């Protein structure tokens, strides 16, 4: 089997796992089961002690570089 074909097969399997909500090591990753916030609880209801809570903002460009 060619090298590129092996990569293609591996990537298809990886994509299937990601779509199923699992990463290569079996932990939660991208997909439907990522633990998205619940709109019923609101912001403070979704932040809880005892687990990692990440608040992030993704921007297209740096303010110093302009938009």
Coordinates of N, CA and C in Angstrom, one line a residue:
X1 N 0.9 -1.2 0.0 CA 0.0 0.0 0.0 C 0.9 1.2 0.0
X2 N 0.5 2.2 -0.8 CA 1.3 3.4 -0.8 C 1.3 4.3 0.4
X3 N 2.3 5.1 0.6 CA 2.4 5.9 1.8 C 1.2 6.9 1.9
X4 N 0.9 7.5 0.8 CA -0.2 8.5 0.9 C -1.6 7.8 1.1
X5 N -1.8 6.6 0.6 CA -3.0 5.9 0.9 C -3.1 5.5 2.4
X6 N -2.0 5.2 3.0 CA -2.0 4.9 4.4 C -2.4 6.1 5.2
X7 N -1.9 7.3 4.9 CA -2.2 8.5 5.5 C -3.7 8.8 5.4
X8 N -4.2 8.6 4.2 CA -5.6 8.9 3.9 C -6.5 8.0 4.8
X9 N -6.2 6.7 4.9 CA -7.0 5.8 5.7 C -6.9 6.2 7.2
X10 N -5.7 6.6 7.7 CA -5.6 7.0 9.1 C -6.3 8.2 9.4
X11 N -6.3 9.2 8.4 CA -7.0 10.4 8.6 C -8.6 10.2 8.6
X12 N -9.0 9.3 7.8 CA -10.5 9.0 7.7 C -10.9 8.4 9.1
X13 N -10.1 7.5 9.6 CA -10.4 6.9 10.9 C -10.4 8.0 12.0
X14 N -9.4 8.9 12.0 CA -9.3 10.0 13.0 C -10.5 10.9 12.9
X15 N -10.9 11.2 11.7 CA -12.1 12.1 11.5 C -13.3 11.4 12.0
X16 N -13.5 10.2 11.8 CA -14.6 9.4 12.3 C -14.7 9.5 13.8
X17 N -13.5 9.3 14.5 CA -13.4 9.4 15.9 C -13.8 10.8 16.4
X18 N -13.3 11.8 15.7 CA -13.6 13.2 16.1 C -15.1 13.5 16.0
X19 N -15.7 13.0 14.9 CA -17.1 13.2 14.7 C -17.9 12.5 15.7
X20 N -17.4 11.4 16.2 CA -18.1 10.6 17.3 C -17.9 11.2 18.6
X21 N -17.0 12.2 18.8 CA -16.8 12.9 20.0 C -15.6 12.4 20.8
X22 N -14.8 11.5 20.2 CA -13.7 11.0 20.9 C -12.4 11.3 20.2
X23 N -11.3 11.5 21.0 CA -10.0 11.8 20.4 C -9.3 10.4 20.3
X24 N -8.0 10.4 19.8 CA -7.3 9.2 19.7 C -7.1 8.4 21.0
X25 N -7.0 9.1 22.1 CA -6.8 8.4 23.4 C -8.1 8.1 24.1
X26 N -9.2 8.3 23.4 CA -10.5 8.0 24.0 C -11.2 9.0 24.8
X27 N -10.5 10.2 25.1 CA -11.1 11.2 25.8 C -12.0 12.1 25.0
X28 N -12.8 12.9 25.6 CA -13.7 13.7 24.8 C -13.0 14.7 24.0
X29 N -13.4 15.0 22.8 CA -12.8 15.9 21.9 C -13.8 16.7 21.2
X30 N -13.7 17.0 19.9 CA -14.6 17.8 19.2 C -15.8 16.9 18.8
X31 N -17.0 17.5 18.7 CA -18.2 16.8 18.3 C -19.3 17.2 19.2
X32 N -20.4 16.4 19.1 CA -21.6 16.7 19.9 C -21.4 16.5 21.4
X33 N -20.6 15.7 21.8 CA -20.4 15.4 23.3 C -19.3 16.2 23.9
X34 N -19.1 17.4 23.6 CA -18.0 18.2 24.2 C -18.3 18.8 25.5
X35 N -19.5 18.7 26.0 CA -19.9 19.3 27.2 C -20.2 20.8 27.0
X36 N -20.8 21.1 26.0 CA -21.2 22.5 25.7 C -22.0 23.1 26.8
X37 N -22.0 24.4 27.0 CA -22.7 25.0 28.1 C -24.2 24.9 27.9
X38 N -24.9 24.8 29.0 CA -26.3 24.7 29.0 C -27.0 26.1 29.1
X39 N -27.8 26.5 28.1 CA -28.4 27.8 28.1 C -29.3 28.0 29.3
X40 N -29.9 26.9 29.8 CA -30.8 27.0 31.0 C -30.1 27.4 32.2
X41 N -28.8 27.1 32.4 CA -28.1 27.4 33.6 C -27.5 28.8 33.6
X42 N -27.3 29.3 32.4 CA -26.6 30.6 32.3 C -25.1 30.6 32.5
X43 N -24.5 31.7 32.5 CA -23.0 31.8 32.6 C -22.5 31.2 33.9
X44 N -23.0 31.8 35.0 CA -22.5 31.4 36.3 C -22.9 30.0 36.7
X45 N -24.0 29.5 36.2 CA -24.4 28.1 36.5 C -23.5 27.1 35.8
X46 N -22.9 27.5 34.7 CA -22.0 26.6 33.9 C -20.6 26.6 34.5
X47 N -20.2 27.5 35.3 CA -18.9 27.5 35.9 C -19.0 26.9 37.3
X48 N -18.2 25.9 37.5 CA -18.4 25.2 38.8 C -17.0 24.8 39.4
X49 N -16.9 24.8 40.7 CA -15.6 24.3 41.3 C -15.4 22.8 41.1
X50 N -14.2 22.4 41.1 CA -13.9 21.0 41.0 C -13.6 20.6 39.6
X51 N -13.7 21.5 38.6 CA -13.3 21.1 37.3 C -12.7 22.3 36.6
X52 N -12.0 22.1 35.5 CA -11.4 23.2 34.7 C -12.4 23.9 34.0
X53 N -12.5 25.3 34.2 CA -13.4 26.1 33.5 C -12.6 27.1 32.7
X54 N -12.8 27.1 31.4 CA -12.0 28.0 30.5 C -12.9 29.0 29.9
X55 N -12.5 30.3 30.0 CA -13.2 31.4 29.3 C -12.3 31.9 28.3
X56 N -12.7 31.9 27.0 CA -11.8 32.3 25.9 C -12.5 33.1 24.9
X57 N -11.7 33.9 24.2 CA -12.3 34.7 23.1 C -11.3 34.5 21.9
X58 N -11.8 34.1 20.8 CA -11.0 34.0 19.6 C -11.2 35.1 18.7
X59 N -10.1 35.8 18.4 CA -10.2 37.0 17.5 C -9.5 36.7 16.2
X60 N -10.0 37.4 15.2 CA -9.5 37.3 13.8 C -8.1 37.9 13.7
X61 N -7.9 39.0 14.3 CA -6.6 39.7 14.2 C -6.3 40.4 15.6
X62 N -5.0 40.7 15.8 CA -4.6 41.5 16.9 C -5.0 42.9 16.8
X63 N -5.5 43.6 17.9 CA -5.9 45.0 17.9 C -4.7 45.9 17.4
X64 N -3.5 45.5 17.8 CA -2.4 46.4 17.4 C -2.1 46.3 15.9
X65 N -2.5 45.2 15.2 CA -2.3 45.1 13.8 C -3.5 45.6 13.0
X66 N -4.6 45.9 13.7 CA -5.8 46.4 13.0 C -6.7 45.2 12.6
X67 N -7.8 45.6 12.2 CA -8.8 44.5 11.9 C -8.7 44.3 10.4

